[in-house]
PDB file of C-alpha atoms and ligand atoms in Angstrom:
ATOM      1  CA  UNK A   1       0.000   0.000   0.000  1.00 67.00           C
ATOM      2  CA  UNK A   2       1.413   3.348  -1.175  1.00 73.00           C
ATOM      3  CA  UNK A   3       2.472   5.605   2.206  1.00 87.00           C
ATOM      4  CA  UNK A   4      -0.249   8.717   2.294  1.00 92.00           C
ATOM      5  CA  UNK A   5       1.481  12.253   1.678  1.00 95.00           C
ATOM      6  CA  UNK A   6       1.691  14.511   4.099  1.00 95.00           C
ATOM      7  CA  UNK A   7      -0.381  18.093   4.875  1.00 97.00           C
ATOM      8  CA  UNK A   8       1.490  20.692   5.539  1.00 98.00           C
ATOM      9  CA  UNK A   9      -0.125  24.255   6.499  1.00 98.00           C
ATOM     10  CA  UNK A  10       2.178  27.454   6.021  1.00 98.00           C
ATOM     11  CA  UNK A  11       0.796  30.989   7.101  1.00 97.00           C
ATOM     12  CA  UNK A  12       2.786  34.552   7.906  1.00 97.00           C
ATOM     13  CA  UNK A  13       1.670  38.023   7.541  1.00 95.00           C
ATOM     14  CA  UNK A  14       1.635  39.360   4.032  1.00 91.00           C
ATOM     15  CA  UNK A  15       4.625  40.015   2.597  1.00 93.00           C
ATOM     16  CA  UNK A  16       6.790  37.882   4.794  1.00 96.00           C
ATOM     17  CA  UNK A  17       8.258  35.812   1.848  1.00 97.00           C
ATOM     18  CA  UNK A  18       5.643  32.661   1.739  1.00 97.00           C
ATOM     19  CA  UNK A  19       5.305  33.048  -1.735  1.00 93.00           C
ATOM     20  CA  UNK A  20       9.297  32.732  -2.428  1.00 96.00           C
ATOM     21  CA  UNK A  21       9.712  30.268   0.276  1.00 98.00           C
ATOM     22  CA  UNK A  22       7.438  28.542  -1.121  1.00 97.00           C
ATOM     23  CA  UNK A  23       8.506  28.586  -4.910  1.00 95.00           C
ATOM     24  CA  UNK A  24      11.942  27.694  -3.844  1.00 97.00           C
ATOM     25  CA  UNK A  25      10.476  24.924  -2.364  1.00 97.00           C
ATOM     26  CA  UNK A  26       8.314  23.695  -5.103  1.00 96.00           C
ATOM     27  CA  UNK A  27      11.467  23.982  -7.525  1.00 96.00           C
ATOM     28  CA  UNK A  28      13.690  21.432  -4.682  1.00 95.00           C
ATOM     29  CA  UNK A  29      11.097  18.895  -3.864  1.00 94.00           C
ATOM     30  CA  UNK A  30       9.974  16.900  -6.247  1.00 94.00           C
ATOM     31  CA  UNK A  31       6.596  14.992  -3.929  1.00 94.00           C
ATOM     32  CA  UNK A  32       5.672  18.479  -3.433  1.00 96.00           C
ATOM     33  CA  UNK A  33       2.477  20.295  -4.707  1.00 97.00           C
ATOM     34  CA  UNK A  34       1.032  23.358  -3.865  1.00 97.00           C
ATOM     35  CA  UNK A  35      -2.795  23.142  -3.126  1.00 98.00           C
ATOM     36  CA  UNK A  36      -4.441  25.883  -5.751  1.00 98.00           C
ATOM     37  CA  UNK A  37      -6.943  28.258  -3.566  1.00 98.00           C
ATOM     38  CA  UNK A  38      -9.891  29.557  -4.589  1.00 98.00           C
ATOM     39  CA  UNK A  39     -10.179  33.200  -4.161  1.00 98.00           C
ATOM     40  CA  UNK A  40     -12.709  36.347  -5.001  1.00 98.00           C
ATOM     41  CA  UNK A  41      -9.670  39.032  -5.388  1.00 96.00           C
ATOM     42  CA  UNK A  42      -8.652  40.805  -8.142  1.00 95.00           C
ATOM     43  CA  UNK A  43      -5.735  38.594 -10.285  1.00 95.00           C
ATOM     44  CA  UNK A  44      -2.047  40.740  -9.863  1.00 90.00           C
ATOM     45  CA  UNK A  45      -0.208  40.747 -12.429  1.00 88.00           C
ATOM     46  CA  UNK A  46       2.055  37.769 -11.222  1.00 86.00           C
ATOM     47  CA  UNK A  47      -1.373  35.645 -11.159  1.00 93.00           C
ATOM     48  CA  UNK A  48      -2.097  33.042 -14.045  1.00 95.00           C
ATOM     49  CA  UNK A  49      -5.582  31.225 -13.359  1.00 97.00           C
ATOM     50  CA  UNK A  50      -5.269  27.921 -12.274  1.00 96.00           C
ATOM     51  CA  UNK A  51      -1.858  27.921 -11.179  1.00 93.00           C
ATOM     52  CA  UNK A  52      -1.838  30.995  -8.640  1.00 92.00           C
ATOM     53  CA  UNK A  53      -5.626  30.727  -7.863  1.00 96.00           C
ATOM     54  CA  UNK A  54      -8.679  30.223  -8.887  1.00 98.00           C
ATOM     55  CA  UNK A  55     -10.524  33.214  -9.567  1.00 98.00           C
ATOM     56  CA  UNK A  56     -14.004  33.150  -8.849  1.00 98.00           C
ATOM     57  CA  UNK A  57     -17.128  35.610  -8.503  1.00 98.00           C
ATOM     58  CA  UNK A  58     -18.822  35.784  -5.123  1.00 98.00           C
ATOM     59  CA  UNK A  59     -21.622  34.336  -6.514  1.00 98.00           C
ATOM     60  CA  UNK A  60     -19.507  31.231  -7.629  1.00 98.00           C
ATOM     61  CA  UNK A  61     -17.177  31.250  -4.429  1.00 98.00           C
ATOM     62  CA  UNK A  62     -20.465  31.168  -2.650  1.00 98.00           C
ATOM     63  CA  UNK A  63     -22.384  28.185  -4.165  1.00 98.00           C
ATOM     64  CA  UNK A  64     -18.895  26.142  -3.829  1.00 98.00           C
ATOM     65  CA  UNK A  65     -19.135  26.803  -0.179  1.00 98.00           C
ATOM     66  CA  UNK A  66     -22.908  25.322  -0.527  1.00 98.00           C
ATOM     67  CA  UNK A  67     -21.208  22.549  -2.343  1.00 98.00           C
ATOM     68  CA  UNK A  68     -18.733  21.826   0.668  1.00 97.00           C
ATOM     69  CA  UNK A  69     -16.031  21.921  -1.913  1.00 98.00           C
ATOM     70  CA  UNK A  70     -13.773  23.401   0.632  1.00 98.00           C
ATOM     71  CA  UNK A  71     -11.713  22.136   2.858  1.00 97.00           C
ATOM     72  CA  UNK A  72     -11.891  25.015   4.800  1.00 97.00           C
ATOM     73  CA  UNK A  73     -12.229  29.073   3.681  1.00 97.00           C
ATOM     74  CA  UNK A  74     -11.979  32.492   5.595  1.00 94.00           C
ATOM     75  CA  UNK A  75     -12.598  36.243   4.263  1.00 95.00           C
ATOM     76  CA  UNK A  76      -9.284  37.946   4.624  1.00 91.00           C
ATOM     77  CA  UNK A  77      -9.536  41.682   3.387  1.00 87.00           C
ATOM     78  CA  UNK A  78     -12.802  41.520   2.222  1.00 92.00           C
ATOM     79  CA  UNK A  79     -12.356  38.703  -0.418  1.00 96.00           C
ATOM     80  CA  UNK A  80     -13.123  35.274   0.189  1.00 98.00           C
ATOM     81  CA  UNK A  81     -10.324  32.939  -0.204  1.00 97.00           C
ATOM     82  CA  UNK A  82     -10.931  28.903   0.239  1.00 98.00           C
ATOM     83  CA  UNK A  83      -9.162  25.304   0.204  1.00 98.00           C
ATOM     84  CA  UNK A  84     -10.936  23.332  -2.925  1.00 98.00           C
ATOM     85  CA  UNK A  85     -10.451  19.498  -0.608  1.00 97.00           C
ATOM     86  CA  UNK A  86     -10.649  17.553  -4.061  1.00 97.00           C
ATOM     87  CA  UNK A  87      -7.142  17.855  -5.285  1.00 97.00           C
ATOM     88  CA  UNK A  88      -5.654  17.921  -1.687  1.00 97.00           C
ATOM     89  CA  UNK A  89      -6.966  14.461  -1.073  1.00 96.00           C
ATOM     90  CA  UNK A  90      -6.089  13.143  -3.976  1.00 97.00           C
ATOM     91  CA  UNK A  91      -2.536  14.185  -4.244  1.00 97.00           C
ATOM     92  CA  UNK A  92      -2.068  13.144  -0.524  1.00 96.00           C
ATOM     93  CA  UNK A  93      -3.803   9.781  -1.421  1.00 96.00           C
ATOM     94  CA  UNK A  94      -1.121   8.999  -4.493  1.00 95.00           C
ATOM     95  CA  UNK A  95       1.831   9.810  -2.021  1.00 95.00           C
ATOM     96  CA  UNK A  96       2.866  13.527  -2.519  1.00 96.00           C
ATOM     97  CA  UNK A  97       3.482  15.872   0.170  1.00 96.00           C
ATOM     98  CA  UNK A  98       0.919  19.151  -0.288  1.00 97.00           C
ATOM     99  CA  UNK A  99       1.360  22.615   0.970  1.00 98.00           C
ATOM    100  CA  UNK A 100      -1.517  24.685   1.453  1.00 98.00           C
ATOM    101  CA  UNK A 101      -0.512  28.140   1.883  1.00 97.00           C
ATOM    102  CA  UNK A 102      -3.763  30.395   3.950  1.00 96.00           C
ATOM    103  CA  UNK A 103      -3.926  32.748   6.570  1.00 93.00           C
ATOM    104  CA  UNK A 104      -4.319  32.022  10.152  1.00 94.00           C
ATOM    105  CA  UNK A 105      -8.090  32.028  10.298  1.00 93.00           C
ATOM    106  CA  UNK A 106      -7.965  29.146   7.709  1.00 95.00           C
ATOM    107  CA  UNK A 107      -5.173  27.424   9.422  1.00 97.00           C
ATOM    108  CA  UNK A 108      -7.361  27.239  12.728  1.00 96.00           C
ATOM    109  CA  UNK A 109     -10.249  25.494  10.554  1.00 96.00           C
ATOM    110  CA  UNK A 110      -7.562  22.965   9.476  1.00 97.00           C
ATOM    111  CA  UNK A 111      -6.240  22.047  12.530  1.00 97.00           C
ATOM    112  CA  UNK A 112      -9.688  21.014  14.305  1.00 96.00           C
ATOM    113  CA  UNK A 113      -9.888  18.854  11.150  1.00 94.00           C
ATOM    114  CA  UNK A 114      -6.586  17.541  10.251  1.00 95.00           C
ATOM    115  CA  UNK A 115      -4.251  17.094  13.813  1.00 95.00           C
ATOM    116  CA  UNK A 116      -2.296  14.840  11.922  1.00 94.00           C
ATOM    117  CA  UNK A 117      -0.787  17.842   9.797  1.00 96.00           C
ATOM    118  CA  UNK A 118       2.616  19.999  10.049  1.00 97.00           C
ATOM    119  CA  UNK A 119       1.863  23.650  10.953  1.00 98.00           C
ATOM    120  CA  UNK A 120       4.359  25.491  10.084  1.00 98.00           C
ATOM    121  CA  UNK A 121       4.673  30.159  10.580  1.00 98.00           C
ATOM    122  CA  UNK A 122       6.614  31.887   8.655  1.00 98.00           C
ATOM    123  CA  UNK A 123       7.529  35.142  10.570  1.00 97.00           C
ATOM    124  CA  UNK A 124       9.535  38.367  10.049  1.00 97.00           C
ATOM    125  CA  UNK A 125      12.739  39.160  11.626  1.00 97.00           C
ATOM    126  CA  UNK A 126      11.128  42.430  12.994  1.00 95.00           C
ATOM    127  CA  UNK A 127       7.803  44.405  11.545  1.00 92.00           C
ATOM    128  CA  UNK A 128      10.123  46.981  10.228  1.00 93.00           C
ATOM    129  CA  UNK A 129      11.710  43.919   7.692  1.00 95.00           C
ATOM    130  CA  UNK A 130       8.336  43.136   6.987  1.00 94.00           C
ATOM    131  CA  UNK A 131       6.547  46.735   5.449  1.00 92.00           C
ATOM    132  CA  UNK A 132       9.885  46.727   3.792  1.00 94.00           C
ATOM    133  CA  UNK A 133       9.089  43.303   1.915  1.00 94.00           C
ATOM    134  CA  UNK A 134       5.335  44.525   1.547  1.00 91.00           C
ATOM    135  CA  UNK A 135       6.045  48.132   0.341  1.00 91.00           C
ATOM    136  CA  UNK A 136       9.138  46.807  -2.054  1.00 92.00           C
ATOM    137  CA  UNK A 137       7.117  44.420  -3.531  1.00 88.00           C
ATOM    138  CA  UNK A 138       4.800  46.983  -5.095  1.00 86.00           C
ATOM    139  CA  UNK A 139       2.026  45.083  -5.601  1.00 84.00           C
ATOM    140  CA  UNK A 140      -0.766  46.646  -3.040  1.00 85.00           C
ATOM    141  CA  UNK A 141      -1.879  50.054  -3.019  1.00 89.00           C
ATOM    142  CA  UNK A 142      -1.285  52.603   0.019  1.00 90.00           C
ATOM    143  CA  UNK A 143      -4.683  51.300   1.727  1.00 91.00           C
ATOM    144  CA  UNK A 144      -4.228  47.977   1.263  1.00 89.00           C
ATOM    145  CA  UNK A 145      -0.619  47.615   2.752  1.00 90.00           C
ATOM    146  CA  UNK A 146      -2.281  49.976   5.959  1.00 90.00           C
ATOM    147  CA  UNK A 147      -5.441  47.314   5.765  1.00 90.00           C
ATOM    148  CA  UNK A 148      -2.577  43.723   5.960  1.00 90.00           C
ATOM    149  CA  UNK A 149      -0.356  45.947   8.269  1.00 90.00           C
ATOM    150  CA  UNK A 150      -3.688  45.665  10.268  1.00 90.00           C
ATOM    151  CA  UNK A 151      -3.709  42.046   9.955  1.00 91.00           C
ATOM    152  CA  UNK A 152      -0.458  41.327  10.491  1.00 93.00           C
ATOM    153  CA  UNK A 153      -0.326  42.470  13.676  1.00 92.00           C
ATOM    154  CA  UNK A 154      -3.003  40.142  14.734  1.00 93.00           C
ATOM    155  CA  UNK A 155      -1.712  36.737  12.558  1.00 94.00           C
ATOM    156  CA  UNK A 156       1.837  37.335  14.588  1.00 96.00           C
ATOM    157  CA  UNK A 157      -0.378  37.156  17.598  1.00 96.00           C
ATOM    158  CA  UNK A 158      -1.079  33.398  16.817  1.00 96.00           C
ATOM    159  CA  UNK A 159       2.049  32.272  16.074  1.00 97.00           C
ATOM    160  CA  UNK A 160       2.230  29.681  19.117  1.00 97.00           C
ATOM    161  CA  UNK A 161      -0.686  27.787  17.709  1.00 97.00           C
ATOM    162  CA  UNK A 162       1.610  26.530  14.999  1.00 98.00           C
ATOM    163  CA  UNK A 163       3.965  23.487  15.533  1.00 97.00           C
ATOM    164  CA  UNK A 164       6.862  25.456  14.087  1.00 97.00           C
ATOM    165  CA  UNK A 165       7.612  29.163  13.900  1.00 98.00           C
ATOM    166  CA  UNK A 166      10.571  29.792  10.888  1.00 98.00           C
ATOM    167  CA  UNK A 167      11.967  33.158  10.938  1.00 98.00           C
ATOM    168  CA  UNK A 168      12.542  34.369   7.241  1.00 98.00           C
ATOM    169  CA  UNK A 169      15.327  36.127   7.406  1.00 98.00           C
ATOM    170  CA  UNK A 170      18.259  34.673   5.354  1.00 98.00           C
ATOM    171  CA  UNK A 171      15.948  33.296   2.575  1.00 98.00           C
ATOM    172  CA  UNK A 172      18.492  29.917   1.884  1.00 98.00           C
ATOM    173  CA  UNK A 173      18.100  29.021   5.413  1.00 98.00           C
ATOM    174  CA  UNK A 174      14.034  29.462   5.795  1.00 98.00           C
ATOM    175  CA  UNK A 175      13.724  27.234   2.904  1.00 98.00           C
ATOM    176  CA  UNK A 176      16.643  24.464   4.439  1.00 97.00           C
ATOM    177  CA  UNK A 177      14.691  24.755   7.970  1.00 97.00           C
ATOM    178  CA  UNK A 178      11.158  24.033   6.053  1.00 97.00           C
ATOM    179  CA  UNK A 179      12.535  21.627   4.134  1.00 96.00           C
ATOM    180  CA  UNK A 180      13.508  19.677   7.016  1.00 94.00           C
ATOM    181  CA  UNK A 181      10.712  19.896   8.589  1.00 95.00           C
ATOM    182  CA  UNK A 182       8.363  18.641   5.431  1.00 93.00           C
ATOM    183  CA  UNK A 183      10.951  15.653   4.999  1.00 88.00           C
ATOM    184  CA  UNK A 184      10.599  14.900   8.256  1.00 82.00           C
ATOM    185  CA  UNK A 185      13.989  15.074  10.113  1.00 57.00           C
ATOM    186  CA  UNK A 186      12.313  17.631  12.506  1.00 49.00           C
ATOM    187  CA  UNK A 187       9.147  15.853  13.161  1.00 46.00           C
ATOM    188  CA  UNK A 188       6.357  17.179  16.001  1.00 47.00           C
TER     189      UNK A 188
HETATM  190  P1  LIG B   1       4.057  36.753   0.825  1.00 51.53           P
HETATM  191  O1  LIG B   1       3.785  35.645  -0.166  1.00 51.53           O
HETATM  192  O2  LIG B   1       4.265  36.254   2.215  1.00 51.53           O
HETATM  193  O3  LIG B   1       3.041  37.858   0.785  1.00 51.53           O
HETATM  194  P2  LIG B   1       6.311  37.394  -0.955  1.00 51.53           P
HETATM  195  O4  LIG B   1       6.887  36.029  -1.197  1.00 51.53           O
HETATM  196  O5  LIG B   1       5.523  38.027  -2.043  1.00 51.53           O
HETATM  197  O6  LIG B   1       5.468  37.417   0.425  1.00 51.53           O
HETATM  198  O7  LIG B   1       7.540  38.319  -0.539  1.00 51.53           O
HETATM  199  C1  LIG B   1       7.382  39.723  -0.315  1.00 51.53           C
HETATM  200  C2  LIG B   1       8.643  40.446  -0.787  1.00 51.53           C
HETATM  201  O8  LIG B   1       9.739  40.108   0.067  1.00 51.53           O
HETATM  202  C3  LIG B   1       9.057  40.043  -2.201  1.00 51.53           C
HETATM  203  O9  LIG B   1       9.472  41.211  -2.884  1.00 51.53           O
HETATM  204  C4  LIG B   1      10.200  39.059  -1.976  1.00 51.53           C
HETATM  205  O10 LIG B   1      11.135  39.085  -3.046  1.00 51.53           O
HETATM  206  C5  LIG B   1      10.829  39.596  -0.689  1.00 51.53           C
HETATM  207  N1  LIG B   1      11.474  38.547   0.144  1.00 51.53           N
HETATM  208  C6  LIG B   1      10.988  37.316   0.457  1.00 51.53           C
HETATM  209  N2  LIG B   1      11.838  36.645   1.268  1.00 51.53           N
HETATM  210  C7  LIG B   1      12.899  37.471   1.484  1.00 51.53           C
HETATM  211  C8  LIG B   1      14.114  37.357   2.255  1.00 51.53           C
HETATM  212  N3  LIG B   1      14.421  36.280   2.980  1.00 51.53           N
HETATM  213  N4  LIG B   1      14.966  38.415   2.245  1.00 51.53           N
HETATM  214  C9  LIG B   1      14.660  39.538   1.543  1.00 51.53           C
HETATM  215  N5  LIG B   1      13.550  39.714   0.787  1.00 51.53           N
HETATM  216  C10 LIG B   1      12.657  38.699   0.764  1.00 51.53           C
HETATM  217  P1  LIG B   2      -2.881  37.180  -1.337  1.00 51.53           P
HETATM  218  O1  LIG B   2      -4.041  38.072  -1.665  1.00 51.53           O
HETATM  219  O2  LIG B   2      -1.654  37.983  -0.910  1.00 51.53           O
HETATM  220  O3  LIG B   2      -2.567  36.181  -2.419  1.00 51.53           O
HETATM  221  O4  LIG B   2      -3.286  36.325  -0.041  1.00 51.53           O
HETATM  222  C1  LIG B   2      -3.782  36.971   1.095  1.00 51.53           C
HETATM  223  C2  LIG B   2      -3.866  35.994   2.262  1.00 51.53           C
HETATM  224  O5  LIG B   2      -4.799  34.957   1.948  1.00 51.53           O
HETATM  225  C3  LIG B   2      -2.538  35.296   2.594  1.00 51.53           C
HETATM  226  O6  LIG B   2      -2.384  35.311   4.015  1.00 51.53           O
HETATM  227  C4  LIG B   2      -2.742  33.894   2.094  1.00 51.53           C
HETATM  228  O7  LIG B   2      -1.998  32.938   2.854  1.00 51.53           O
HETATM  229  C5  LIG B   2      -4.225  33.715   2.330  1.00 51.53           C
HETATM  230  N1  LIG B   2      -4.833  32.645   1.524  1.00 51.53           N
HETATM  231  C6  LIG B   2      -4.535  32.265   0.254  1.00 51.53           C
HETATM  232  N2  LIG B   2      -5.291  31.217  -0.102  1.00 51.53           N
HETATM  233  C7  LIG B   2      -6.068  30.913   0.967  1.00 51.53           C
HETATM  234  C8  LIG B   2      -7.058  29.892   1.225  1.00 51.53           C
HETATM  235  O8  LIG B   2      -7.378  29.057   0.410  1.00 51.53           O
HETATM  236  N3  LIG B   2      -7.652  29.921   2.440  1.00 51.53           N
HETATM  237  C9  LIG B   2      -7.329  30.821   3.408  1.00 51.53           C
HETATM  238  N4  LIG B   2      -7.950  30.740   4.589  1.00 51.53           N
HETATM  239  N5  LIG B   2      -6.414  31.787   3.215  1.00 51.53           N
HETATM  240  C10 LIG B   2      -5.789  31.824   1.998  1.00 51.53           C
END
């Protein structure tokens, strides 16, 4: 019988590097797949459909919720964003390790239904690092980095929930200590 994959939950404030943690990860480990969210935002300019997200209307987002396609969702900033549970399961079932990569409301949802999975919070060095990283990366507007600056501030509060908390600082060393964690020489 073929050994299940394994869940593994990554949050951090916005702009704390998940995103290029998690690419460098993607590229090094090959039983790795990123679970594709479902979300009501706008697309950025980085975003492709299907491989970044899902876009969806509200009206769509909504009547998958009815559909309890999701393994679990959350509004964060005024757009819903959700876990479609298909694909997870079935790329855990066949043996690869998935990431799913959601804020800390989400998180919470997964970890009253999945206890067996690796929680794992990326953090900041300091909060001064981190509007650094959110202003440099140009992507949000002046109220929207004030609006996750906001939110921030509260996901860093829940940082002992997790299993692990990995400080991004030196980016080659986040992704070694993750790495480690996901192949299981650091296990809870
Ligand atoms: P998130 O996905 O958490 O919102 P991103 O991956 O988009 O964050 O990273 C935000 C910005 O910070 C990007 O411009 C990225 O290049 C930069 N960044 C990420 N990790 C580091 C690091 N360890 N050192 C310096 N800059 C980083
Ligand atoms: P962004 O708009 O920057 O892509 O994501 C904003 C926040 O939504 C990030 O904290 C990200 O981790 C979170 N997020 C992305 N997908 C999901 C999801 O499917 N569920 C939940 N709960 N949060 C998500």
């Amino acid at each position: 019988m073929k050994t299940k994959g394994r869940l593994v939950v990554i949050s951090g404030p916005s702009g704390v590097g998940k995103g290029t943690v998690i690419r460098r990860l993607l590229g090094e480990c090959e039983n790795l797949r990123l679970s594709v969210s479902a979300t009501t935002r706008a697309p950025r300019n980085e975003d492709t459909e299907g491989v970044t997200y899902f876009f969806k209307t509200v009206d769509e987002f909504r009547s998958m919720i009815d559909g309890s396609e999701f393994l679990e969702w959350a509004v964060y900033n005024g757009n819903y964003y959700g876990t479609p549970c298909a694909a997870v399961e079935e790329n855990l079932e066949s043996g690869l390790n998935v990431i799913l990569e959601i804020d800390v409301q989400g998180a919470l949802e997964v970890m009253k239904k999945r206890p067996d999975a690796v929680y794992i919070f990326i953090a900041p060095p300091d909060r001064e690092t981190l509007m650094k990283r959110l202003v440099g990366r140009g992507t949000e507007t002046e109220e929207q980095i004030k609006k996750r600056c906001a939110a921030a501030a509260a996901e860093l509060e829940q940082q002992d929930k997790y299993d692990y908390v990995v400080v991004n600082d030196v980016l080659d060393d986040a992704v070694e200590e993750i790495k480690s964690i996901i192949e299981g020489k650091n296990v809870k």
